[in-house]
Coordinates of N, CA, C and O in Angstrom, one line a residue:
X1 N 9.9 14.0 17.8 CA 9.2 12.8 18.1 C 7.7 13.1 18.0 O 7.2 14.1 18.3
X2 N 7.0 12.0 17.4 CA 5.5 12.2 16.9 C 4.6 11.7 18.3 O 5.0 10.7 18.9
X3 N 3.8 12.2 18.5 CA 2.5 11.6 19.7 C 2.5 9.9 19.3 O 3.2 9.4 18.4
X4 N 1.7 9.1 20.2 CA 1.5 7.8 19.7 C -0.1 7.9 18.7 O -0.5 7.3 17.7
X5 N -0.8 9.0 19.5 CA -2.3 9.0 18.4 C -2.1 10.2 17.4 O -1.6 11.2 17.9
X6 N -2.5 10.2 16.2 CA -2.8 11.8 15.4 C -4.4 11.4 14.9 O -4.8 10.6 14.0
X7 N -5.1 12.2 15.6 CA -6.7 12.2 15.1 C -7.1 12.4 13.9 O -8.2 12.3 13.5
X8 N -5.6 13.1 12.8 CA -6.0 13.3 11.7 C -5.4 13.6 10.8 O -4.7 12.6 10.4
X9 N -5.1 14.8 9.9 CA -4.2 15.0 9.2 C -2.6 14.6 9.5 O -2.2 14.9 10.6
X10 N -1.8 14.1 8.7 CA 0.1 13.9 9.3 C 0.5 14.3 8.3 O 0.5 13.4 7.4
X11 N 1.0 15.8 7.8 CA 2.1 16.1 7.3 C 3.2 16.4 7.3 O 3.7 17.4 7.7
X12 N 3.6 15.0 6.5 CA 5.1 15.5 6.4 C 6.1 15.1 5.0 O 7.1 14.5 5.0
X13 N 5.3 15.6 4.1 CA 5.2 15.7 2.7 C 6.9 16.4 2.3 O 7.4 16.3 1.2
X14 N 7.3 17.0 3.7 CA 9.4 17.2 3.1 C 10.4 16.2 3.7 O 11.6 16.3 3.6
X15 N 9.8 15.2 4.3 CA 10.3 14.1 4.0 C 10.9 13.6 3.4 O 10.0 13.1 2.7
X16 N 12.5 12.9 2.6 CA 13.0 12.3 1.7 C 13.4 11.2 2.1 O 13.6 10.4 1.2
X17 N 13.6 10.5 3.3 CA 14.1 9.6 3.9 C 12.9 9.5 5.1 O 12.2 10.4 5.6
X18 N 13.2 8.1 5.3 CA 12.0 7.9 6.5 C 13.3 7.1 7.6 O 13.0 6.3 8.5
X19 N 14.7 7.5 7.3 CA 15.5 7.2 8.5 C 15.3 8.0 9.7 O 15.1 9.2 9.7
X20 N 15.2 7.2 10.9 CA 14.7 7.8 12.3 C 13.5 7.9 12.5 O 13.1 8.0 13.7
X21 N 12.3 7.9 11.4 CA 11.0 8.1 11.3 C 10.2 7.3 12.3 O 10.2 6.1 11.9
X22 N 9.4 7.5 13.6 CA 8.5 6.7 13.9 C 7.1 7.4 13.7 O 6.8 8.6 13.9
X23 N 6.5 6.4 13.3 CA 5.1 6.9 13.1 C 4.5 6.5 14.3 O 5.0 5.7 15.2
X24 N 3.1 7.3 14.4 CA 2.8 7.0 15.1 C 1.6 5.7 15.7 O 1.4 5.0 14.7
X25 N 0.9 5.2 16.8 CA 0.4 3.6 16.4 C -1.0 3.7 15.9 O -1.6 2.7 15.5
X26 N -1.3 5.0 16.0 CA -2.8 5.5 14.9 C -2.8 7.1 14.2 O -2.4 8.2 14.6
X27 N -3.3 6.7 13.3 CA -3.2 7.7 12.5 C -4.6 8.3 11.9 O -4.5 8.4 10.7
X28 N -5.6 8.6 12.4 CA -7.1 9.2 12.2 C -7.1 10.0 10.5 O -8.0 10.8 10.4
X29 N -6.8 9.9 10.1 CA -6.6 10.5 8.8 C -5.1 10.3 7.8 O -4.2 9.5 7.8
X30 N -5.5 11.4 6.9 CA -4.3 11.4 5.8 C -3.2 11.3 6.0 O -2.7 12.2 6.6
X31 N -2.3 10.3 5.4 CA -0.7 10.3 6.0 C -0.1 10.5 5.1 O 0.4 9.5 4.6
X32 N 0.4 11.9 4.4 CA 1.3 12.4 4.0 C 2.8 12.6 3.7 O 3.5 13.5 4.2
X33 N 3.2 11.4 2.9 CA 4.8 11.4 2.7 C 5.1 11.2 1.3 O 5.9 10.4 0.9
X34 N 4.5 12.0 0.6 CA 4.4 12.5 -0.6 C 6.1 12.2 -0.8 O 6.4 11.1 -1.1
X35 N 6.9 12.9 -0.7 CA 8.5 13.4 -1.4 C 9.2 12.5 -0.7 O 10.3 12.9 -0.4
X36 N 8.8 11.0 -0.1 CA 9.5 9.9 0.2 C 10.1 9.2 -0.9 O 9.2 9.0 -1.7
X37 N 11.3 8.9 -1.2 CA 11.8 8.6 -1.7 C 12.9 6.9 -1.3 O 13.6 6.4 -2.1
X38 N 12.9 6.6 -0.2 CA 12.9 5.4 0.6 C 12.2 4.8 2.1 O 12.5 5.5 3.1
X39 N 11.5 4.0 2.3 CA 11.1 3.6 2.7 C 11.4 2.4 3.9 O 10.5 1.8 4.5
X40 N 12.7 2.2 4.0 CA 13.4 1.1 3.9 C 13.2 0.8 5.9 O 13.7 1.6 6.6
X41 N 12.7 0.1 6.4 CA 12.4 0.2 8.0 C 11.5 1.0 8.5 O 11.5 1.1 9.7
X42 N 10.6 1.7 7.5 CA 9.6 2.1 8.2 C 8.4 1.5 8.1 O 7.7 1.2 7.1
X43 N 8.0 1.3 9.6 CA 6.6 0.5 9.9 C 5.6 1.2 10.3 O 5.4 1.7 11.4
X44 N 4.7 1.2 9.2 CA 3.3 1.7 9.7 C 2.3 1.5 10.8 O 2.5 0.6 11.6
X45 N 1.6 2.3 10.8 CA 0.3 1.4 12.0 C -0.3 0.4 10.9 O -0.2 0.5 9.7
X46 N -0.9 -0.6 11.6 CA -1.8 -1.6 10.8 C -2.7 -1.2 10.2 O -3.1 -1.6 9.1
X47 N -3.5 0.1 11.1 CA -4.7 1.2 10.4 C -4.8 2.6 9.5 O -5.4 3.5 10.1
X48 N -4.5 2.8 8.5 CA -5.2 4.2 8.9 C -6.3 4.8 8.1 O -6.8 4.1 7.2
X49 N -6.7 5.9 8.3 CA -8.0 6.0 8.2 C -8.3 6.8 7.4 O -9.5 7.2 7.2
X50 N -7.2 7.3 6.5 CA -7.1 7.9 5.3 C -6.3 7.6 3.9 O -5.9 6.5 3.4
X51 N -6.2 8.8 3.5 CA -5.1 8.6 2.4 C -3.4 8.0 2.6 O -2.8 8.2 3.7
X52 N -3.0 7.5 2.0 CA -1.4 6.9 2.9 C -0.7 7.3 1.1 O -0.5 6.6 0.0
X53 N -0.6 8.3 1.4 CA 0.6 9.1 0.0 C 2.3 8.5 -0.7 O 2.8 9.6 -0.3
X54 N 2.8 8.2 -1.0 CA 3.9 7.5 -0.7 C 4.0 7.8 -2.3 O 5.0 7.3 -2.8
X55 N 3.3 8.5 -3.2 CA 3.9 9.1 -4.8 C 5.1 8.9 -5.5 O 5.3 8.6 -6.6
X56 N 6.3 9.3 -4.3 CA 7.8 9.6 -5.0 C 8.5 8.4 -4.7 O 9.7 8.4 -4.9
X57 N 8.1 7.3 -4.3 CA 8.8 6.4 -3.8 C 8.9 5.1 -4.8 O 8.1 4.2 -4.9
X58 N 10.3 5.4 -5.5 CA 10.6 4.4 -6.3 C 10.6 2.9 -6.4 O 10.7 2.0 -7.4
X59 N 10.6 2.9 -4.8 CA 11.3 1.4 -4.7 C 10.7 0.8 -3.4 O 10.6 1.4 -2.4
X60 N 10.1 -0.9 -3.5 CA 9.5 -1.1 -2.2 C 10.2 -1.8 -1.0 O 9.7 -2.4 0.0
X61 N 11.9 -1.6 -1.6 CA 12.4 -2.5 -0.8 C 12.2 -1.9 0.7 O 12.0 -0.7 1.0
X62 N 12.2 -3.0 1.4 CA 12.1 -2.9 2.8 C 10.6 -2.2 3.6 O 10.5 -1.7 4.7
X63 N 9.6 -2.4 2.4 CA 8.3 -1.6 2.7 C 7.3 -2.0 3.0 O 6.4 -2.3 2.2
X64 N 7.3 -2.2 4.3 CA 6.0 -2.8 4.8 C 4.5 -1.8 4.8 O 4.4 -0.9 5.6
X65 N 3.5 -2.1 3.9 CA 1.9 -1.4 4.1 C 1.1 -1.6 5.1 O 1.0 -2.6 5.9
X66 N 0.7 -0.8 5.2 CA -0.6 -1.1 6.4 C -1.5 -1.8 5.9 O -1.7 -1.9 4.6
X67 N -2.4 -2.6 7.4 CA -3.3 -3.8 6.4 C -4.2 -3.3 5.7 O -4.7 -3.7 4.7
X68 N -4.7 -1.9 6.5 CA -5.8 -1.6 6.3 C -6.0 -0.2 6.0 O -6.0 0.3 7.1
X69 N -6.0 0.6 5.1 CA -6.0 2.2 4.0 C -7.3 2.1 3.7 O -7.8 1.3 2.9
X70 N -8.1 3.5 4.5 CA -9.7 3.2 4.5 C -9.9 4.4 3.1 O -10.9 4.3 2.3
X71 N -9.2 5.1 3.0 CA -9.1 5.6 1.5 C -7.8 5.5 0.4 O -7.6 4.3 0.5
X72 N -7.1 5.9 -0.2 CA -6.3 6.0 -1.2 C -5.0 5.5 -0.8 O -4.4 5.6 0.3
X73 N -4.7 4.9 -1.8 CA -3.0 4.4 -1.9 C -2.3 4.5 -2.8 O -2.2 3.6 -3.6
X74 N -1.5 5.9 -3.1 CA -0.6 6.3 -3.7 C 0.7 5.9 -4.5 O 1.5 6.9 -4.4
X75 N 1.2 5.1 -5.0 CA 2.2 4.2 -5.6 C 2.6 4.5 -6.8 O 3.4 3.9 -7.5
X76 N 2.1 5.8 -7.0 CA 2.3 5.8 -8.7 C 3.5 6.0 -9.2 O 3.5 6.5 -10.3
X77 N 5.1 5.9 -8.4 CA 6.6 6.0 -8.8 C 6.9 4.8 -8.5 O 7.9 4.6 -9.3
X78 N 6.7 3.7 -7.9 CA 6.9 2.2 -7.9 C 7.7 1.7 -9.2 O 7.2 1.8 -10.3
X79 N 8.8 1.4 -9.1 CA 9.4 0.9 -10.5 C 9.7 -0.3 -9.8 O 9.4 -1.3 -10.5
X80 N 10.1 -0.7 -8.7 CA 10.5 -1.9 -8.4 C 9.6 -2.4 -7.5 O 9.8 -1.6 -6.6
X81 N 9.0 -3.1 -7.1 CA 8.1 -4.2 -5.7 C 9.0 -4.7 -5.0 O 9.1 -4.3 -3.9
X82 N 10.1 -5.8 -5.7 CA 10.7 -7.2 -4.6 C 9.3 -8.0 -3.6 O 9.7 -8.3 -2.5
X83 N 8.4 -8.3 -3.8 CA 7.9 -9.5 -3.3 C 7.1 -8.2 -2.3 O 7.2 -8.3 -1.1
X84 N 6.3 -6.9 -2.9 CA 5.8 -6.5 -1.9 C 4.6 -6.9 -1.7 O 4.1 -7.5 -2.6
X85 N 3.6 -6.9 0.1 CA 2.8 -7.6 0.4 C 2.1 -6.0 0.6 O 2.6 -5.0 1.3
X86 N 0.8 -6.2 -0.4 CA -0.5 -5.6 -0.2 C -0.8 -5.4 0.8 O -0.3 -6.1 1.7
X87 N -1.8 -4.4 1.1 CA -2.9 -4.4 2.4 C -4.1 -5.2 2.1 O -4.2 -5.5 1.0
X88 N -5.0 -5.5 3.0 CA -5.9 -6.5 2.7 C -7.5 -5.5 2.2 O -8.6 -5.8 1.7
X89 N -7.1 -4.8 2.4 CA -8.2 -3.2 2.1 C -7.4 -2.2 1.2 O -6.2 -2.2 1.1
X90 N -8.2 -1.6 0.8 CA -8.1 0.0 -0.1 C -9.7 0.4 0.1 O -10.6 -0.3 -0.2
X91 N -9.6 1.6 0.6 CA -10.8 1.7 0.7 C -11.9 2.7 -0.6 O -13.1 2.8 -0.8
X92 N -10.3 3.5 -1.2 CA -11.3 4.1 -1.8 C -10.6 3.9 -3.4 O -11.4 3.5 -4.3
X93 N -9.0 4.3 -3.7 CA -8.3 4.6 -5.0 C -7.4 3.9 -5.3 O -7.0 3.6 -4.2
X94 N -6.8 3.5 -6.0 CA -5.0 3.0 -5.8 C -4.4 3.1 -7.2 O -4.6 2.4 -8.2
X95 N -3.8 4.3 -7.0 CA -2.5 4.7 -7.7 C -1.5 4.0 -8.0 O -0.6 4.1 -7.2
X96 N -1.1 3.3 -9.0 CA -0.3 2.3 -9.5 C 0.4 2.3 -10.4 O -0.4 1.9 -11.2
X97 N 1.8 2.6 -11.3 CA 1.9 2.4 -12.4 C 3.0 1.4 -12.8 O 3.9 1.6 -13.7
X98 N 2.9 0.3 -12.0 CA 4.0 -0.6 -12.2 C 3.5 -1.5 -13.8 O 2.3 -1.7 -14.0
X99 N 4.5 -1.9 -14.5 CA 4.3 -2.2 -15.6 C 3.7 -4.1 -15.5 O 3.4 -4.8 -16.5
X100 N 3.8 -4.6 -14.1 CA 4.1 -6.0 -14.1 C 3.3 -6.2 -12.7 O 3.6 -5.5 -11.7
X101 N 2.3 -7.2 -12.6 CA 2.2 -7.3 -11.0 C 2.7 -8.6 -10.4 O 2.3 -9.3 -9.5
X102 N 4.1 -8.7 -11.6 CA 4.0 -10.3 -10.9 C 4.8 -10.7 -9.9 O 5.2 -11.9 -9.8
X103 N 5.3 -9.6 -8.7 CA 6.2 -9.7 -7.6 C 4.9 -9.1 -6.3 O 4.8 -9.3 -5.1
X104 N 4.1 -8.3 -7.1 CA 3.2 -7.7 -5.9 C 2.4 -9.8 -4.6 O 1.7 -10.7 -4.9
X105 N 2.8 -9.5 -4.1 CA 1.9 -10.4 -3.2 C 0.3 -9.7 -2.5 O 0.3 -8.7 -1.8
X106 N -0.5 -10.2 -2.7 CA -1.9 -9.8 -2.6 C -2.3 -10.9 -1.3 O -2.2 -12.2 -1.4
X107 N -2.9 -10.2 -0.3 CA -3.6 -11.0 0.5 C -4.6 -11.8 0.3 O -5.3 -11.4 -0.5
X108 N -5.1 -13.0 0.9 CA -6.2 -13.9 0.7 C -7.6 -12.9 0.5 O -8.4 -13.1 -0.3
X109 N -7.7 -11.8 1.6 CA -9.0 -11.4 1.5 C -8.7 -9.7 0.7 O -9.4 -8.7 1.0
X110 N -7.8 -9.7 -0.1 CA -7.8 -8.3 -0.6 C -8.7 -7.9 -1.3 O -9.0 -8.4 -2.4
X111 N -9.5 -6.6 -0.8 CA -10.7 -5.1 -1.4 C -10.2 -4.1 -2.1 O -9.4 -3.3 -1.6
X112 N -10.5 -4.0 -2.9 CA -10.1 -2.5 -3.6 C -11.7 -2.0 -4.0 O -12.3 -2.4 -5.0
X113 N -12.0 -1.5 -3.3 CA -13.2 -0.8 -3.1 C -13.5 0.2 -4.6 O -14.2 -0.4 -5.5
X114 N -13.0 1.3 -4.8 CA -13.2 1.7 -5.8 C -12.3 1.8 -6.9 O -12.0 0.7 -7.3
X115 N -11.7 2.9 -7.6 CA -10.3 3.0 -8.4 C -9.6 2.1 -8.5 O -9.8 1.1 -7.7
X116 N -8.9 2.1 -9.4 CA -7.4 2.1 -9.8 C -6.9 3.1 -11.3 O -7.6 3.4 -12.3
X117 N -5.8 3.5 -11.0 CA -5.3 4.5 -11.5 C -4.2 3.8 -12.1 O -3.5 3.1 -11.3
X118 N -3.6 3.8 -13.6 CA -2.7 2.1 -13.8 C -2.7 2.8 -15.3 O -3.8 3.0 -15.9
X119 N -1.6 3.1 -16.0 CA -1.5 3.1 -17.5 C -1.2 1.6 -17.9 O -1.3 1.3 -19.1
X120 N -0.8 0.5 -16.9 CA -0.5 -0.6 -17.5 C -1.3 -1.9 -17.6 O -1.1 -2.9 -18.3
X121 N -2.6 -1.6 -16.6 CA -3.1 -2.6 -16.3 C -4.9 -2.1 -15.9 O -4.9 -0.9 -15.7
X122 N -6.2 -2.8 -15.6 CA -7.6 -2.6 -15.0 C -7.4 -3.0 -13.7 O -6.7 -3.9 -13.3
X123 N -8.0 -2.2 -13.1 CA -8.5 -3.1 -11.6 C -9.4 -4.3 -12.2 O -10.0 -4.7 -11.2
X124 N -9.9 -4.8 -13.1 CA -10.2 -6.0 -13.0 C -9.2 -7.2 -13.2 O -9.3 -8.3 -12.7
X125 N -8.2 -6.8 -14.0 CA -6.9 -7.2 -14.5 C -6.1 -7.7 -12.8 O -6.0 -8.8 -12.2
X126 N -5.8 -6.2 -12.2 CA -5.9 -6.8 -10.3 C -6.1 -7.8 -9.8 O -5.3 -8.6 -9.2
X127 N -7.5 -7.7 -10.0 CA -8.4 -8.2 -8.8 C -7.7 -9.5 -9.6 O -6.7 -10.0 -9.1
X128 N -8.3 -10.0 -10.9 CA -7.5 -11.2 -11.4 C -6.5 -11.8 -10.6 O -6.6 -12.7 -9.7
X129 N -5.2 -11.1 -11.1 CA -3.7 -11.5 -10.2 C -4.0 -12.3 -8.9 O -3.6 -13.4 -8.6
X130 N -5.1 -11.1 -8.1 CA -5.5 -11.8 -6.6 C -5.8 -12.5 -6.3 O -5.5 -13.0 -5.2
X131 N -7.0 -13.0 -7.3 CA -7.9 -14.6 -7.7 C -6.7 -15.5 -7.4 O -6.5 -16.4 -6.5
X132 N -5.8 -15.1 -8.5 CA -5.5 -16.4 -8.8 C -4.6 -16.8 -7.6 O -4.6 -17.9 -7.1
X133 N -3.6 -15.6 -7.1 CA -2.8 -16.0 -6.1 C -3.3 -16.6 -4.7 O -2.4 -16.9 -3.9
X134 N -4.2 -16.8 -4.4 CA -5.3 -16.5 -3.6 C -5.9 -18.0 -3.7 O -6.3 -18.6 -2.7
X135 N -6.0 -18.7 -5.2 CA -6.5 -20.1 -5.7 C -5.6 -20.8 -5.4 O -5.8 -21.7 -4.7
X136 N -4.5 -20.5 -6.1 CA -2.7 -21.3 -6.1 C -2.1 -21.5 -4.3 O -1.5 -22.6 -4.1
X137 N -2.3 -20.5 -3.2 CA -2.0 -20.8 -2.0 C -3.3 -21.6 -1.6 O -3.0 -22.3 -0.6
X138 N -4.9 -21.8 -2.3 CA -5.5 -22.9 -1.4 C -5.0 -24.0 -1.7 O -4.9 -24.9 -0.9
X139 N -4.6 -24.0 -2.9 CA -3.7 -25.5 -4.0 C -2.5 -25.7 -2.9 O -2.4 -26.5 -2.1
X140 N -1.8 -24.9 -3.0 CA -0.8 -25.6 -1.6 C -1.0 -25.9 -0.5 O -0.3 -26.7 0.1
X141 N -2.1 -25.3 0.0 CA -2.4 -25.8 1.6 C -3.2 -27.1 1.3 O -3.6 -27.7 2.3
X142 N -3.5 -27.5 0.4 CA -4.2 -28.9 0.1 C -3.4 -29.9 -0.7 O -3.7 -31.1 -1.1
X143 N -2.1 -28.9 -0.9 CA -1.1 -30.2 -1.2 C -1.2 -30.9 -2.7 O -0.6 -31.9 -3.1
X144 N -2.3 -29.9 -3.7 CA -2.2 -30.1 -4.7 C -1.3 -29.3 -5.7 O -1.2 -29.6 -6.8

Protein backbone atom coordinates (compact mmCIF):
# COMPACT_ATOMS: atom_id res chain seq x y z
CA UNK A 1 0.00 0.00 0.00
CA UNK A 2 1.32 3.47 -1.14
CA UNK A 3 1.32 6.67 1.41
CA UNK A 4 -1.60 9.23 0.45
CA UNK A 5 1.37 12.05 -0.40
CA UNK A 6 4.83 11.11 -2.47
CA UNK A 7 6.82 14.49 -2.56
CA UNK A 8 8.39 13.12 -5.54
CA UNK A 9 9.78 10.54 -7.55
CA UNK A 10 6.95 7.10 -7.88
CA UNK A 11 8.57 4.24 -9.26
CA UNK A 12 7.02 1.62 -10.40
CA UNK A 13 8.12 1.22 -13.88
CA UNK A 14 7.61 -3.21 -13.27
CA UNK A 15 4.25 -2.74 -13.30
CA UNK A 16 2.18 -4.58 -16.08
CA UNK A 17 -1.22 -4.28 -14.72
CA UNK A 18 -2.51 -1.48 -12.54
CA UNK A 19 -5.08 -4.24 -10.99
CA UNK A 20 -5.17 -3.47 -7.04
CA UNK A 21 -3.09 -0.28 -7.82
CA UNK A 22 -3.98 2.79 -5.65
CA UNK A 23 -2.23 5.73 -6.27
CA UNK A 24 -1.68 7.95 -4.19
CA UNK A 25 -3.93 11.59 -3.77
CA UNK A 26 -0.53 13.66 -4.66
CA UNK A 27 2.05 12.87 -6.32
CA UNK A 28 5.18 15.79 -6.14
CA UNK A 29 6.91 14.57 -9.06
CA UNK A 30 7.52 11.81 -11.74
CA UNK A 31 5.03 9.06 -12.04
CA UNK A 32 6.56 6.15 -13.39
CA UNK A 33 4.55 3.28 -15.10
CA UNK A 34 6.51 2.90 -17.97
CA UNK A 35 5.76 -1.17 -18.57
CA UNK A 36 1.85 -0.59 -17.99
CA UNK A 37 0.28 -2.22 -20.28
CA UNK A 38 -3.51 -1.84 -18.93
CA UNK A 39 -4.93 0.79 -17.31
CA UNK A 40 -8.36 -0.24 -16.89
CA UNK A 41 -9.80 1.42 -13.20
CA UNK A 42 -6.97 3.13 -12.40
CA UNK A 43 -7.52 6.75 -11.07
CA UNK A 44 -5.10 9.20 -10.90
CA UNK A 45 -4.66 12.27 -8.66
CA UNK A 46 -6.17 15.32 -10.51
CA UNK A 47 -2.39 16.78 -10.06
CA UNK A 48 0.85 15.86 -10.67
CA UNK A 49 3.76 17.63 -10.74
CA UNK A 50 5.77 15.71 -13.09
CA UNK A 51 6.29 13.45 -15.81
CA UNK A 52 3.17 10.79 -15.86
CA UNK A 53 4.94 7.90 -18.15
CA UNK A 54 2.41 5.44 -19.34
CA UNK A 55 4.80 4.47 -22.88
CA UNK A 56 3.74 0.68 -23.04
CA UNK A 57 0.14 1.20 -22.81
CA UNK A 58 -1.67 0.18 -25.76
CA UNK A 59 -4.98 0.82 -25.09
CA UNK A 60 -7.11 3.77 -23.24
CA UNK A 61 -9.83 1.82 -22.39
CA UNK A 62 -11.02 2.47 -19.01
CA UNK A 63 -8.23 5.44 -18.66
CA UNK A 64 -8.87 8.21 -16.90
CA UNK A 65 -5.80 11.31 -17.09
CA UNK A 66 -5.05 13.61 -14.60
CA UNK A 67 -6.28 17.19 -15.25
CA UNK A 68 -3.34 18.60 -14.74
CA UNK A 69 0.65 16.96 -15.88
CA UNK A 70 2.95 20.01 -15.08
CA UNK A 71 5.57 18.17 -17.27
CA UNK A 72 5.41 15.29 -19.89
CA UNK A 73 2.85 12.82 -21.12
CA UNK A 74 3.98 9.79 -22.46
CA UNK A 75 1.49 7.96 -24.93
CA UNK A 76 3.58 6.92 -27.50
CA UNK A 77 2.01 2.96 -27.60
CA UNK A 78 -1.67 4.26 -27.84
CA UNK A 79 -3.12 2.34 -30.70
CA UNK A 80 -6.62 2.70 -29.50
CA UNK A 81 -8.29 5.94 -27.47
CA UNK A 82 -12.30 4.90 -27.25
CA UNK A 83 -13.44 8.54 -26.57
CA UNK A 84 -10.34 9.31 -24.26
CA UNK A 85 -10.65 12.70 -22.29
CA UNK A 86 -7.37 14.79 -22.24
CA UNK A 87 -6.00 16.70 -19.34
CA UNK A 88 -6.64 20.29 -19.50
CA UNK A 89 -2.60 21.06 -19.10
CA UNK A 90 0.74 19.46 -20.41
CA UNK A 91 3.10 21.24 -19.11
CA UNK A 92 6.04 20.48 -20.86
CA UNK A 93 6.00 17.32 -23.91
CA UNK A 94 3.42 14.93 -25.18
CA UNK A 95 4.35 11.77 -26.59
CA UNK A 96 1.80 10.60 -29.03
CA UNK A 97 1.74 8.41 -31.90
CA UNK A 98 -1.80 7.67 -32.56
CA UNK A 99 -2.45 7.80 -36.25
CA UNK A 100 -6.07 9.63 -35.85
CA UNK A 101 -7.23 12.13 -33.16
CA UNK A 102 -10.62 11.80 -33.92
CA UNK A 103 -11.80 9.76 -30.64
CA UNK A 104 -9.29 11.84 -28.43
CA UNK A 105 -11.82 14.33 -26.47
CA UNK A 106 -9.82 17.56 -25.55
CA UNK A 107 -10.99 19.92 -22.90
CA UNK A 108 -12.46 23.42 -23.41
CA UNK A 109 -9.27 25.05 -21.88
CA UNK A 110 -6.63 22.51 -23.06
CA UNK A 111 -2.38 23.80 -22.95
CA UNK A 112 0.16 22.00 -24.33
CA UNK A 113 2.87 24.17 -23.28
CA UNK A 114 5.76 22.86 -25.28
CA UNK A 115 6.33 19.49 -27.50
CA UNK A 116 4.67 17.17 -29.20
CA UNK A 117 6.29 14.13 -30.24
CA UNK A 118 3.79 12.53 -33.17
CA UNK A 119 5.05 10.76 -36.54
CA UNK A 120 1.43 11.30 -37.56
CA UNK A 121 0.52 14.65 -36.86
CA UNK A 122 2.01 18.82 -35.42
CA UNK A 123 1.02 20.12 -32.28
CA UNK A 124 -0.35 22.78 -34.38
CA UNK A 125 -2.43 20.08 -36.19
CA UNK A 126 -3.56 19.38 -32.10
CA UNK A 127 -4.18 22.33 -30.91
CA UNK A 128 -6.46 22.58 -34.28
CA UNK A 129 -8.60 19.29 -33.27
CA UNK A 130 -9.06 21.36 -29.93
CA UNK A 131 -10.18 24.59 -31.55
CA UNK A 132 -12.47 23.06 -33.22
CA UNK A 133 -13.94 20.72 -30.63
CA UNK A 134 -13.96 23.38 -28.27
CA UNK A 135 -16.09 25.69 -31.14
CA UNK A 136 -18.60 22.76 -31.97
CA UNK A 137 -19.50 22.27 -27.91
CA UNK A 138 -20.02 26.37 -27.84
CA UNK A 139 -22.45 25.57 -31.08
CA UNK A 140 -24.29 23.15 -28.93
CA UNK A 141 -24.70 24.98 -25.81
CA UNK A 142 -26.28 27.72 -28.07
CA UNK A 143 -28.28 25.36 -29.73
CA UNK A 144 -26.85 25.96 -33.06
Amino acid sequence: ELPEHIGGYLDLRSLTSAKGLELPEHIGGYLDLRSLTSAERLKFPEHIKGDLDLRSLTSAKGLELPEHIEDGLDLRSLTSVECLKFPKYIGFELHLDLASLDEIIFPDNFELKNSLYSNYFTKEELLKVAQEQRESRANDRRGL
